[in-house]
Short mmCIF file of C-alpha atoms in Angstrom, two decimals:
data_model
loop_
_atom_site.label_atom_id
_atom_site.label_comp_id
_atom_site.label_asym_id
_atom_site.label_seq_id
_atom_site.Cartn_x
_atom_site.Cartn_y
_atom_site.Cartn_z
CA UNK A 10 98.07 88.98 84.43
CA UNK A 11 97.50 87.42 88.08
CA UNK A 12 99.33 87.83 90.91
CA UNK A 13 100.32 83.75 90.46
CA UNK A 14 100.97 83.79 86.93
CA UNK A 15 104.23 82.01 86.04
CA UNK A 16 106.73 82.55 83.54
CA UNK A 17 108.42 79.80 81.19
CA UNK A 18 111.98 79.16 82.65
CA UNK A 19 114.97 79.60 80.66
CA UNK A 20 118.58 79.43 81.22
CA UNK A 21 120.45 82.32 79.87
CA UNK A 22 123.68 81.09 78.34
CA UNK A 23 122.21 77.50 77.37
CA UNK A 24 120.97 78.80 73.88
CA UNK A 25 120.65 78.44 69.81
CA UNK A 26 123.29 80.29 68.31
CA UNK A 27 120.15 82.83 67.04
CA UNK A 28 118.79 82.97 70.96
CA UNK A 29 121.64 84.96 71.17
CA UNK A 30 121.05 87.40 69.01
CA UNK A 31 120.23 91.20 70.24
CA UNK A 32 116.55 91.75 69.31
CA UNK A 33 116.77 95.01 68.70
CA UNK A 34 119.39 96.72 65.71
CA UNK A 35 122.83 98.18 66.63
CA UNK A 36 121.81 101.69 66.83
CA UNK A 37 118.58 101.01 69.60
CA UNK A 38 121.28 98.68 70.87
CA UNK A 39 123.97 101.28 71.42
CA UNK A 40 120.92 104.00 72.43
CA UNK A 41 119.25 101.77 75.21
CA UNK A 42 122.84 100.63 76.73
CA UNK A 43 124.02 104.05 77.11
CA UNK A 44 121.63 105.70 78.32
CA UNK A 45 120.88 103.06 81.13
CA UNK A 46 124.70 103.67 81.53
CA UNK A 47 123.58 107.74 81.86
CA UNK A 48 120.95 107.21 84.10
CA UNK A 49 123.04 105.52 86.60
CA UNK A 50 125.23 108.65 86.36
CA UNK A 51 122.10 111.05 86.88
CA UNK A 52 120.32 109.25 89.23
CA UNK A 53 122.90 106.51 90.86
CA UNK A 54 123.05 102.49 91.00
CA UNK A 55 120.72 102.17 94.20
CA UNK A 56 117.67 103.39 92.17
CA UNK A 57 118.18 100.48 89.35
CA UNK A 58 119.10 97.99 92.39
CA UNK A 59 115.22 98.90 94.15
CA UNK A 60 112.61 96.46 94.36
CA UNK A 61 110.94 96.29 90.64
CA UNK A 62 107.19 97.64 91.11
CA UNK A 63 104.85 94.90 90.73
CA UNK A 64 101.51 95.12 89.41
CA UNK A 65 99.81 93.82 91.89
CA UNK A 66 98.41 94.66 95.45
CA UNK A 67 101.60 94.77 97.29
CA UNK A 68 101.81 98.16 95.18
CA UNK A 69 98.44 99.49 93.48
CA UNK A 70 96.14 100.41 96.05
CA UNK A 71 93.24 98.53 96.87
CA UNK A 72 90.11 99.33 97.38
CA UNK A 73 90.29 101.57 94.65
CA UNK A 74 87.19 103.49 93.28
CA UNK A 75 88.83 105.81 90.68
CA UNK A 76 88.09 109.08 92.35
CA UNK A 77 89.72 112.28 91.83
CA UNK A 78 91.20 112.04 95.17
CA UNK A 79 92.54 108.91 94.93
CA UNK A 80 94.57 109.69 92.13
CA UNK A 81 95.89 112.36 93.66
CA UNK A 82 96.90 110.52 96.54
CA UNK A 83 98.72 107.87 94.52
CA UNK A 84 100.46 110.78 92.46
CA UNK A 85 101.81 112.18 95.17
CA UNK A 86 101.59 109.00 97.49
CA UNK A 87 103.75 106.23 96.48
CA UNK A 88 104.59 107.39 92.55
CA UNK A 89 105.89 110.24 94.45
CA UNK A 90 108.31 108.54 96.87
CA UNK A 91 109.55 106.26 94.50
CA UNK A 92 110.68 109.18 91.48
CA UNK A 93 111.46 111.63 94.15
CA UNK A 94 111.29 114.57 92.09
CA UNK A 95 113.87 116.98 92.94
CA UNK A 96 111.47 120.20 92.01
CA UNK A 97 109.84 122.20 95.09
CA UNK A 98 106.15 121.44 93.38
CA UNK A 99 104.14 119.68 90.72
CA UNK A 100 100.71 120.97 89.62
CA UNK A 101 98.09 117.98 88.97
CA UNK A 102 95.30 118.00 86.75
CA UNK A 103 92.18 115.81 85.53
CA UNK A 104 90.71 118.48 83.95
CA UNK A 105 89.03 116.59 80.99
CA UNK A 106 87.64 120.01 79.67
CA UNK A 107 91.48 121.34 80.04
CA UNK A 108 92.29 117.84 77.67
CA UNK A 109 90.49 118.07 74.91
CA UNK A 110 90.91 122.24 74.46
CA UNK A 111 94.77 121.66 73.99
CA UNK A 112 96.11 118.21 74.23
CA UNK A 113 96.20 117.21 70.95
CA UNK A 114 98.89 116.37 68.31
CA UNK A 115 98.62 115.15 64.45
CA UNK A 116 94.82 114.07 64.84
CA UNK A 117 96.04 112.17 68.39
CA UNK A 118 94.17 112.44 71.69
CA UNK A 119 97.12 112.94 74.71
CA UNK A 120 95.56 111.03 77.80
CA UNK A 121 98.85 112.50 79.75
CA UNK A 122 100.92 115.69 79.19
CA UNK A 123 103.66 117.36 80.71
CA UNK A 124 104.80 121.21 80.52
CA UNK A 125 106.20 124.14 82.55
CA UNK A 126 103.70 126.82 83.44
CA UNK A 127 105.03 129.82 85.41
CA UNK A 128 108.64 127.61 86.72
CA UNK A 129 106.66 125.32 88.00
CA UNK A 130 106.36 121.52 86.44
CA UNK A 131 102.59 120.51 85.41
CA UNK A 132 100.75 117.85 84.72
CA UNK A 133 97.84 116.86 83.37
CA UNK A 134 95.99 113.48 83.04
CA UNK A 135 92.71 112.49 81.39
CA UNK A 136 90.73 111.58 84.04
CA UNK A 137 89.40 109.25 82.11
CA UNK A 138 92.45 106.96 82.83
CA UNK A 139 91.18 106.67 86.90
CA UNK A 140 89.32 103.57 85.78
CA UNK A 141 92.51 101.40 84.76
CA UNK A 142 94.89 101.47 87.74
CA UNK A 143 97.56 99.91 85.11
CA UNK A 144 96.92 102.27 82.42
CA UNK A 145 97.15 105.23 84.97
CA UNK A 146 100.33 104.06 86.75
CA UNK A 147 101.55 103.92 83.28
CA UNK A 148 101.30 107.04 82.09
CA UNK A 149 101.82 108.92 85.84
CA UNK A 150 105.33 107.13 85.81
CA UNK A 151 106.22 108.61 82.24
CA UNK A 152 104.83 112.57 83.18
CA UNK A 153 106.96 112.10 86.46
CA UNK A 154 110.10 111.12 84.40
CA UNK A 155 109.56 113.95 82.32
CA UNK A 156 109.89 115.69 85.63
CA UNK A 157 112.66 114.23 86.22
CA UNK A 158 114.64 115.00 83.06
CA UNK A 159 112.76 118.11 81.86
CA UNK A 160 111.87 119.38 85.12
CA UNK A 161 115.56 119.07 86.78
CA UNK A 162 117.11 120.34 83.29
CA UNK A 163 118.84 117.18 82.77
CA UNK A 164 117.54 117.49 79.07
CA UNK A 165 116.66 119.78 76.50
CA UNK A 166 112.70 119.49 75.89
CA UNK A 167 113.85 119.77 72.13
CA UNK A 168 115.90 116.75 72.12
CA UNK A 169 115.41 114.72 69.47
CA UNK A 170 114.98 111.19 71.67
CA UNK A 171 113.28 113.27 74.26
CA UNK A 172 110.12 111.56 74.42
CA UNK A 173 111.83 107.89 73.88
CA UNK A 174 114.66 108.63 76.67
CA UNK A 175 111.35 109.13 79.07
CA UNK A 176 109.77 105.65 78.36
CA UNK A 177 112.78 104.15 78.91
CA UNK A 178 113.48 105.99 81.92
CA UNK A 179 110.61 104.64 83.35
CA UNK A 180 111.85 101.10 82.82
CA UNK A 181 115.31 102.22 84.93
CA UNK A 182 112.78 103.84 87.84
CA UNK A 183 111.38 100.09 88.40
CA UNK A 184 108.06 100.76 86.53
CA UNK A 185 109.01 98.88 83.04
CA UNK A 186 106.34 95.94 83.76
CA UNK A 187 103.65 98.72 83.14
CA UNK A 188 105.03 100.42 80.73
CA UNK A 189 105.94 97.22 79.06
CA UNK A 190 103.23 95.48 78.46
CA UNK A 191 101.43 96.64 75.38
CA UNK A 192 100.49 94.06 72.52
CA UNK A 193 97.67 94.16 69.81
CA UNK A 194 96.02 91.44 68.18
CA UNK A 195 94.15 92.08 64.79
CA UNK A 196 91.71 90.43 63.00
CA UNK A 197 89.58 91.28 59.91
CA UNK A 198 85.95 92.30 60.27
CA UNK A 199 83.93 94.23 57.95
CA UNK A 200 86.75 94.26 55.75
CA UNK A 201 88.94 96.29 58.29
CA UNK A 202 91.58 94.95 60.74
CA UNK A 203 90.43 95.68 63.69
CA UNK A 204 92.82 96.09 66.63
CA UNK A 205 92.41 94.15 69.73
CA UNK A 206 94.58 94.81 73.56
CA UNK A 207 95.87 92.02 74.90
CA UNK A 208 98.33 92.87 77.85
CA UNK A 209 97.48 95.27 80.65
CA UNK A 210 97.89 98.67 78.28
CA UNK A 211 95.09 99.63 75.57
CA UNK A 212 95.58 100.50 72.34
CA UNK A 213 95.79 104.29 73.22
CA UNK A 214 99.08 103.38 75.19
CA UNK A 215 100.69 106.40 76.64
CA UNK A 216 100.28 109.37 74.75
CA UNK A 217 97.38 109.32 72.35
CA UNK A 218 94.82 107.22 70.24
CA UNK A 219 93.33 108.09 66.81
CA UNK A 220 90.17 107.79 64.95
CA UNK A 221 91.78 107.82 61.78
CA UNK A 222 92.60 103.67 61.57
CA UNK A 223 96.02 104.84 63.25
CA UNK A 224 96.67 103.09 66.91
CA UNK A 225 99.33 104.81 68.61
CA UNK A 226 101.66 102.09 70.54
CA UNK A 227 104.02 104.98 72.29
CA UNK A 228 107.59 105.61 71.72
CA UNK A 229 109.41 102.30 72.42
CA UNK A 230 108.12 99.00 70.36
CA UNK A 231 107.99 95.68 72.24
CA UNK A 232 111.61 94.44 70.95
CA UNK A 233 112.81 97.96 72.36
CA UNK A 234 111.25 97.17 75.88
CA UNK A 235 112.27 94.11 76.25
CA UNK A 236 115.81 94.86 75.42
CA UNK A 237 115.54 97.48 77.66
CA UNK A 238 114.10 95.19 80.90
CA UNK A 239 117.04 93.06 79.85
CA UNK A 240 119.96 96.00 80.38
CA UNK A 241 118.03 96.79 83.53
CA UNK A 242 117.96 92.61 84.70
CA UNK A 243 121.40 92.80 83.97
CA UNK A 244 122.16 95.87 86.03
CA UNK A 245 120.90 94.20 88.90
CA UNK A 246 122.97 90.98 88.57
CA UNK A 247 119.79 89.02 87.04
CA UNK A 248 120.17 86.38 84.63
CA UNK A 249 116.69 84.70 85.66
CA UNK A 250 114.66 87.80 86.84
CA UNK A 251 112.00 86.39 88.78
CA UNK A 252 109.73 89.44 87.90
CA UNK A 253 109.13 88.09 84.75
CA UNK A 254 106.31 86.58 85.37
CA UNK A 255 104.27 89.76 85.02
CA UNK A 256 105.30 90.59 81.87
CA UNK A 257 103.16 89.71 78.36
CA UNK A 258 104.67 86.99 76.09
CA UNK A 259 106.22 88.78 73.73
CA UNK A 260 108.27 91.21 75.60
CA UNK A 261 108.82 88.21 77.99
CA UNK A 262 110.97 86.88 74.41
CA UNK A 263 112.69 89.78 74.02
CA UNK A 264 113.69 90.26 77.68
CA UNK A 265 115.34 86.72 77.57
CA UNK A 266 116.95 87.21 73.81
CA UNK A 267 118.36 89.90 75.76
CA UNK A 268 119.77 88.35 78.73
CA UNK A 269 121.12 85.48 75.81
CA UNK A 270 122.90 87.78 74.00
CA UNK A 271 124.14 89.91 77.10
CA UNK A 272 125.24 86.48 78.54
CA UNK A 273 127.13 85.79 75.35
CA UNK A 274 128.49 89.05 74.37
CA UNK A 275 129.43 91.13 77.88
CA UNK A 276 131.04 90.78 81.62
CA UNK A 277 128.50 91.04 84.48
CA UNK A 278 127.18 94.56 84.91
CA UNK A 279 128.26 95.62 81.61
CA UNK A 280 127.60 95.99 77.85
CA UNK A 281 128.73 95.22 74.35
CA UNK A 282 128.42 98.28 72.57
CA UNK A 283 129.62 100.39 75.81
CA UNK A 284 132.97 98.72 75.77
CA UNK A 285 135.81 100.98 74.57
CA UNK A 286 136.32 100.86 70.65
CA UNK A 287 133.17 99.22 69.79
CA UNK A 288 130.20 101.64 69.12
CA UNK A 289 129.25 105.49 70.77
CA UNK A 290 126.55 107.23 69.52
CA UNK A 291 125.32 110.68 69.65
CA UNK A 292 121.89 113.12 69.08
CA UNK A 293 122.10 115.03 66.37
CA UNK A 294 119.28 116.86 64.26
CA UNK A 295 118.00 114.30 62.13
CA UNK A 296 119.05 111.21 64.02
CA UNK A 297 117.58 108.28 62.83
CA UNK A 298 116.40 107.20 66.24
CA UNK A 299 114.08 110.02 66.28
CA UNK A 300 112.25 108.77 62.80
CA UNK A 301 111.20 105.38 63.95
CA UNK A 302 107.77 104.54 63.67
CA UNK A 303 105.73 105.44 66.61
CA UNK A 304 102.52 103.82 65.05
CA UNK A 305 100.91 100.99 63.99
CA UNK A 306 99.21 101.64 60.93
CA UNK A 307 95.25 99.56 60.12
CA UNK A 308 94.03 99.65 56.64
CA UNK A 309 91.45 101.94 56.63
CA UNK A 310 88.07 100.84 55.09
CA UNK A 311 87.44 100.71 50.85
CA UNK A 312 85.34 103.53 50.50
CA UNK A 313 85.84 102.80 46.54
#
């Protein structure tokens, strides 16, 4: 999406009675809304209330050749300043030997991965993602928030919403219009859908792509996002967030669904399920959260 592009106005509060419905179910509802309401705790309001990152050249760098150097520098550059890791160190690597010995999980390729080697947080990224400055800022911000919340011990790597408490993480950290925008189009060919990108993320989105007929979309789903960018808007006191130009159509729905139903349902700076006596949830082994699809599944070929 260009630096100009435009998004279609809306007026939260001037809606259909089914605008104002939450798009996502009362469980992701209650999930998303407190833990935004936790990471203000963790990490305090002035993080939320920064300038959103835009994708665009008042952030990414530019030139930009996709060199190993240059990735390094905007690791430990900008994505650095902004997470502001509270760890002494963080090992780097684009090691694509190092990837493809030990990154992989259920048949999936991992083009980022995070883990503790000696005390000391590392990270690795295929450097294959140096030639998409979206994709890579991407997947650096979700590795750093696993800093973040592994790294500091703010989180149990065995929790069961580990993984989806890190994307969304990333959308409280100002960095939700990259992770964001993901969205497939398929058509049949050849007897096979075939999946197409159409936002600024691939198919392989954060952690992994198979060869199986299996795309991988990450840990959130688009309705899940866009709630998410709407809790954050509404942190900030936005009703008509500006930034939302950036983001692809259909989280661009669910972001003002969001803001409809938030307008409808809660006080400024607050949320529905949050309120006392309505909903509280908890992680537990076998929480439903942590069986939600992470997939999207194409019919594999008729070998018959």
């Amino acid at each position: 999406m260009s630096e100009n592009a435009k998004a279609e106005p809306w007026i939260p509060g001037e809606h259909e009675d089914d605008d104002a419905k939450c798009p996502v179910g009362l469980v992701q509802q209650a999930w998303i809304e407190s833990s935004m309401l936790w990471f203000v705790d963790q990490f305090g309001k002035d993080v939320v209330m920064r300038d959103i990152v835009p994708p665009t050249r008042d952030f990414l760098p530019d030139p930009y050749f996709g060199k190993d150097h240059e990735v390094a520098d905007l690791f430990f550059g900008k994505m650095w300043q902004r997470f502001e890791p509270q760890v002494r160190q963080v090992l780097l690597s684009l090691d694509k030997a190092q990837g493809e010995q030990g990154h992989r999980k259920n048949g999936a390729r991992a083009v980022g991965h995070y883990q503790v080697k000696d005390g000391v947080p590392f990270v690795w990224l295929d450097p294959r993602l140096a030639s998409d400055l979206i994709y890579l800022v991407a997947v650096m911000a979700h590795e750093l928030c696993h800093v973040r919340l592994i790294g500091e011990g703010r989180v149990d790597p065995d929790r069961k919403d580990q993984e989806r408490l890190t994307d969304l993480l990333t959308v409280f950290f100002g960095f939700g219009i990259f992770t964001t925008n993901v969205a497939l189009e398929f058509e049949e060919a050849d007897r096979r859908w075939k999946a197409h990108p159409i936002g600024y993320l691939d198919e392989y989105r954060l952690n992994a792509a198979r060869d199986n007929g299996v795309r991988c979309l990450g840990y959130l789903d688009e309705p899940e996002f866009g709630y998410a960018m709407a809790c954050y808007a509404w942190l900030r006191g936005e009703t008509y967030p500006v930034w939302a130009k950036h983001l692809d159509p259909g989280p661009r729905l669910y972001l003002k669904q969001g803001l409809d139903h938030l307008s409808a349902e809660a006080r400024p700076g607050e949320f529905p399920t949050t309120r006392q006596g309505r909903v509280s949830i908890r992680i537990v082994s076998g929480d439903p959260l942590a069986s939600l699809p992470l997939c999207l599944r194409v019919p594999r070929r008729d070998t018959g």
